XYZ file of C-alpha atoms in Angstrom:
344
model
C -43.115 18.230 4.953
C -39.795 20.057 5.389
C -37.353 18.502 7.810
C -36.196 20.520 10.796
C -32.768 22.112 10.783
C -30.505 22.294 13.827
C -27.413 24.447 13.957
C -25.430 22.511 16.540
C -25.133 19.325 18.574
C -26.459 21.214 21.603
C -29.605 22.289 19.722
C -30.256 18.764 18.474
C -29.632 17.246 21.916
C -32.216 19.598 23.409
C -34.739 18.659 20.709
C -34.180 14.974 21.467
C -34.531 15.510 25.195
C -31.085 14.061 25.934
C -27.820 15.465 27.194
C -24.996 16.462 24.891
C -22.687 13.670 26.260
C -25.425 11.086 25.638
C -25.824 12.279 22.053
C -22.063 12.123 21.521
C -22.035 8.586 22.896
C -24.776 7.651 20.433
C -22.757 8.876 17.440
C -19.695 7.024 18.730
C -21.547 3.743 19.234
C -25.376 3.493 19.407
C -25.158 0.239 21.383
C -23.655 2.097 24.354
C -26.911 3.812 25.308
C -30.325 2.520 26.423
C -32.737 1.280 23.753
C -35.413 3.821 24.650
C -32.937 6.703 24.380
C -31.503 5.394 21.125
C -34.995 5.115 19.591
C -35.775 8.698 20.674
C -32.622 10.000 18.958
C -33.240 7.978 15.801
C -36.848 9.204 15.590
C -35.604 12.788 15.807
C -32.983 12.122 13.134
C -35.661 10.923 10.704
C -37.562 14.179 11.145
C -34.532 16.394 10.689
C -31.640 16.948 8.285
C -29.119 17.048 11.122
C -25.682 15.598 10.412
C -22.988 15.879 13.090
C -19.583 17.217 12.111
C -17.773 14.060 13.168
C -14.446 15.303 11.843
C -14.596 18.411 14.036
C -15.693 16.347 17.030
C -12.749 14.049 16.608
C -10.329 16.974 16.469
C -11.619 18.172 19.839
C -10.632 14.912 21.496
C -7.288 14.013 23.001
C -7.224 11.052 20.624
C -9.207 11.176 17.416
C -10.760 8.353 15.420
C -8.790 9.435 12.352
C -6.036 7.243 10.890
C -3.496 8.612 8.428
C -2.326 6.729 5.344
C 0.718 7.880 3.360
C 1.910 6.256 0.117
C 4.499 7.329 -2.481
C 1.930 7.689 -5.259
C -1.745 7.033 -5.939
C -1.074 6.566 -9.655
C 0.229 3.044 -8.960
C -2.716 0.605 -8.895
C -0.883 -1.611 -6.378
C -0.971 1.166 -3.789
C -4.542 2.014 -4.761
C -5.521 -1.621 -4.200
C -3.878 -1.887 -0.776
C -5.079 1.528 0.416
C -8.656 0.737 -0.641
C -8.560 -2.442 1.433
C -7.028 -0.596 4.404
C -9.731 2.059 4.166
C -12.551 -0.495 4.242
C -11.048 -2.319 7.221
C -10.573 0.935 9.151
C -14.144 2.014 8.458
C -15.409 -1.354 9.696
C -13.522 -0.720 12.948
C -15.059 2.743 13.380
C -12.046 4.777 12.222
C -11.842 7.503 9.571
C -8.988 7.149 7.046
C -7.143 10.272 5.897
C -5.217 9.468 2.706
C -2.213 11.459 1.506
C 0.367 10.890 -1.224
C 3.956 12.109 -1.217
C 3.976 12.050 -5.046
C 7.408 10.358 -4.719
C 8.873 13.633 -3.390
C 10.632 13.772 0.024
C 9.427 17.295 0.768
C 5.811 16.258 0.187
C 6.232 13.170 2.378
C 7.481 15.514 5.106
C 4.527 17.825 4.485
C 2.132 14.859 4.774
C 3.651 14.044 8.160
C 3.102 17.611 9.380
C -0.467 17.595 8.091
C -1.390 14.342 9.844
C 0.166 15.498 13.109
C -1.832 18.736 12.931
C -5.001 16.682 12.443
C -4.173 14.714 15.608
C -4.604 11.350 13.922
C -4.502 8.347 16.255
C -1.928 6.531 14.138
C -0.470 6.229 10.646
C 0.015 3.444 8.098
C 2.782 4.453 5.717
C 4.591 3.074 2.677
C 7.805 5.140 2.950
C 9.769 6.442 -0.005
C 12.753 4.460 1.214
C 16.109 5.985 0.338
C 14.357 9.244 -0.548
C 12.600 9.653 2.804
C 13.749 12.342 5.204
C 14.547 10.400 8.347
C 13.786 13.338 10.640
C 10.204 13.566 9.345
C 9.431 9.900 10.004
C 11.152 10.067 13.405
C 8.939 12.999 14.349
C 5.901 10.966 13.361
C 6.921 7.841 15.275
C 7.773 9.860 18.378
C 4.215 11.193 18.498
C 1.918 8.316 17.524
C 1.904 4.610 16.590
C 3.127 3.943 13.039
C 3.036 0.805 10.890
C 4.975 0.535 7.628
C 4.028 -1.582 4.648
C 5.771 -2.452 1.373
C 9.032 -0.869 2.525
C 10.356 -0.794 6.117
C 11.431 2.660 7.244
C 13.217 1.377 10.320
C 14.006 -1.864 12.116
C 12.255 -0.399 15.162
C 8.825 -0.080 13.531
C 6.072 -2.636 12.940
C 6.119 -3.735 9.308
C 4.030 -5.761 6.874
C 5.561 -6.790 3.582
C 6.364 -9.407 0.999
C 8.824 -12.258 1.505
C 11.072 -11.373 -1.415
C 13.405 -14.293 -0.758
C 10.547 -16.773 -1.150
C 8.797 -15.072 -4.050
C 11.793 -14.446 -6.301
C 13.231 -17.902 -5.608
C 9.927 -19.505 -6.600
C 9.619 -17.693 -9.926
C 13.290 -18.346 -10.741
C 12.709 -22.056 -10.114
C 9.638 -22.010 -12.351
C 11.443 -20.233 -15.195
C 14.401 -22.599 -14.990
C 12.138 -25.645 -15.053
C 10.046 -24.385 -17.955
C 12.757 -23.029 -20.237
C 15.992 -21.092 -20.433
C 17.250 -19.654 -17.089
C 16.235 -15.995 -16.599
C 18.262 -12.817 -16.851
C 17.335 -10.296 -14.150
C 16.354 -6.778 -15.274
C 16.836 -4.639 -12.199
C 15.164 -1.363 -11.214
C 16.689 1.600 -9.352
C 17.116 0.693 -5.680
C 14.678 3.243 -4.314
C 13.406 0.835 -1.625
C 14.770 -2.213 0.189
C 12.582 -4.454 -1.985
C 14.844 -3.914 -4.996
C 17.996 -5.053 -3.220
C 16.249 -8.033 -1.613
C 14.884 -9.206 -4.962
C 18.240 -9.020 -6.695
C 19.914 -10.891 -3.831
C 17.228 -13.570 -3.948
C 17.617 -13.920 -7.719
C 21.366 -14.457 -7.407
C 20.963 -17.046 -4.638
C 18.185 -18.908 -6.471
C 20.138 -19.077 -9.735
C 23.188 -20.508 -7.976
C 20.983 -23.035 -6.183
C 19.523 -24.079 -9.554
C 23.052 -24.567 -10.915
C 23.159 -21.489 -13.163
C 25.251 -18.325 -13.255
C 23.187 -15.229 -12.390
C 23.151 -12.397 -14.908
C 21.886 -9.033 -13.655
C 21.360 -6.064 -15.965
C 21.299 -2.921 -13.837
C 19.057 -0.036 -14.826
C 21.452 2.547 -16.265
C 19.095 5.517 -15.951
C 18.743 8.116 -13.186
C 16.539 6.823 -10.317
C 12.836 7.396 -10.889
C 9.466 5.943 -9.883
C 8.417 5.938 -13.563
C 9.100 2.218 -13.877
C 7.192 1.704 -17.135
C 9.271 4.361 -18.885
C 12.495 3.002 -17.400
C 11.653 -0.529 -18.525
C 10.820 0.612 -22.042
C 13.974 2.703 -22.427
C 16.225 0.044 -20.883
C 14.884 -2.652 -23.211
C 15.315 -0.382 -26.236
C 18.949 0.248 -25.284
C 19.620 -3.469 -24.821
C 18.092 -4.360 -28.179
C 19.877 -1.517 -29.985
C 23.277 -2.326 -28.513
C 23.962 -6.068 -28.642
C 20.526 -7.628 -28.525
C 19.183 -9.802 -25.753
C 21.770 -11.987 -23.976
C 19.094 -14.662 -23.493
C 15.489 -15.594 -24.211
C 14.051 -15.295 -20.666
C 13.811 -12.026 -18.735
C 12.729 -11.630 -15.111
C 11.909 -8.030 -14.253
C 12.175 -6.738 -10.693
C 8.560 -5.563 -10.783
C 5.554 -5.707 -13.093
C 5.617 -2.033 -14.008
C 9.167 -2.378 -15.335
C 8.038 -5.516 -17.178
C 5.225 -3.579 -18.892
C 7.793 -1.180 -20.348
C 10.123 -3.996 -21.401
C 7.242 -5.813 -23.114
C 6.222 -2.676 -24.998
C 9.782 -2.148 -26.245
C 10.104 -5.793 -27.291
C 6.839 -5.600 -29.203
C 7.874 -2.334 -30.878
C 11.056 -4.078 -32.052
C 9.089 -6.886 -33.670
C 9.750 -9.540 -31.027
C 7.067 -12.057 -30.159
C 6.603 -12.470 -26.406
C 5.333 -15.701 -24.896
C 6.117 -19.192 -23.685
C 5.565 -21.155 -26.898
C 8.407 -22.342 -29.144
C 7.498 -19.807 -31.836
C 8.112 -16.871 -29.467
C 11.331 -14.865 -29.316
C 11.433 -13.980 -25.621
C 9.776 -14.843 -22.309
C 9.161 -12.005 -19.850
C 8.052 -12.332 -16.222
C 7.523 -9.802 -13.448
C 6.786 -9.512 -9.757
C 3.854 -8.126 -7.681
C 0.781 -9.132 -9.735
C -0.001 -5.523 -10.549
C -3.803 -5.203 -11.069
C -3.222 -4.700 -14.811
C -0.878 -7.704 -15.227
C -3.657 -10.046 -16.302
C -4.731 -7.570 -18.989
C -1.299 -7.040 -20.580
C -0.774 -8.480 -24.044
C 0.277 -11.184 -23.518
C -0.876 -11.527 -19.921
C 2.078 -11.298 -17.545
C 3.462 -14.224 -15.549
C 4.309 -12.889 -12.096
C 4.373 -13.403 -8.330
C 1.203 -12.150 -6.630
C 1.667 -10.206 -3.427
C -1.093 -10.867 -0.885
C -2.702 -7.413 -0.917
C -5.645 -8.363 1.307
C -3.384 -9.787 4.019
C -1.025 -6.813 3.789
C -3.980 -4.501 4.466
C -5.495 -6.677 7.216
C -2.226 -7.089 9.101
C -1.295 -3.402 8.789
C -4.619 -2.378 10.335
C -4.378 -5.019 13.060
C -0.844 -3.996 14.035
C -1.723 -0.308 14.090
C -4.873 -0.664 16.199
C -2.955 -2.926 18.568
C -0.261 -0.264 18.832
C -2.854 2.394 19.605
C -4.332 0.236 22.393
C -0.864 -0.428 23.812
C -0.025 3.253 23.886
C -3.342 4.139 25.533
C -2.717 1.502 28.206
C 0.835 2.825 28.650
C 2.274 -0.484 27.498
C 5.373 -0.830 25.357
C 4.357 -0.989 21.683
C 5.446 -4.316 20.222
C 7.632 -4.187 17.111
C 5.957 -6.936 15.111
C 6.912 -7.834 11.571
C 4.614 -9.797 9.283
C 6.337 -11.195 6.188
C 3.901 -12.740 3.704
C 4.600 -15.262 0.975
C 3.594 -14.526 -2.606
C 1.889 -16.863 -5.078
C 3.092 -17.794 -8.538
C 0.649 -16.756 -11.258
C 1.427 -18.449 -14.578
C 0.138 -16.552 -17.624
C 1.014 -16.311 -21.308
C 4.185 -14.190 -21.194
C 6.429 -16.870 -19.678
């Protein structure tokens, strides 16, 4: 038997024998209406193919149930991992995530801001580009709605969830010093504050361990293509004077992947045994780190807690703004966990 078709919410409300506001309340939260009314609506739904246009309904409200998410790139599995967790937590709270990527380009980050404002999202969770961000675009966003940053703080005046780089880099430096030759630090372009914090932490940890820090800056134009940069940097080092030591700590896992590939291509054996030529470690616990060859020793960022805290801070900010309260500028800094694998 063919199911009935209804062209609008008004038509379906009439068929159910309820008012349009009651039907809207049902789609917002079925527990808000009487059991007998809810059962009447649900019986009608089973006999029809009616599906409300929730997105359009949200746009007609002063405040929608849509939440924007902006990240530099969706080709990085770390961002994919965190955004997936954020999405699930927002859905569980009754919100609709709207995901956009700036593709590491300032003009597209600015365009993403305009798009989310036009959609009247209730708030935004953003991983800013950092030094490449256009300050005016983010200021326009924060003037209009609650914003929470993760991975990289856009401003001291915004709520932020991120990694404790001082703790994480110090811990892996201590491990590498205890287990073998002290590490040399292979840096990445300072596109975000994370890069500077990690280098500073490396220097402090090495001095504390009684060793002289040795930082090799990335001598290529700034880029988010960290694997390529790591590969090319390692090739240049090996071609010029060779490695200045047998232990390398890379500023992030993606750079480490490139360095490992270049070392392998040059005939070097990577690993922590005495027969190996070089130890290589990274930072972040990129989702592919455990599947590298050899598997990569690294510091694991707490992706689940980053997502949970970002959502909690944002929804709290939305409630504060609705109640005309001052939005608290909370910062959640999370410790990372050492993951010892075969590379170092």
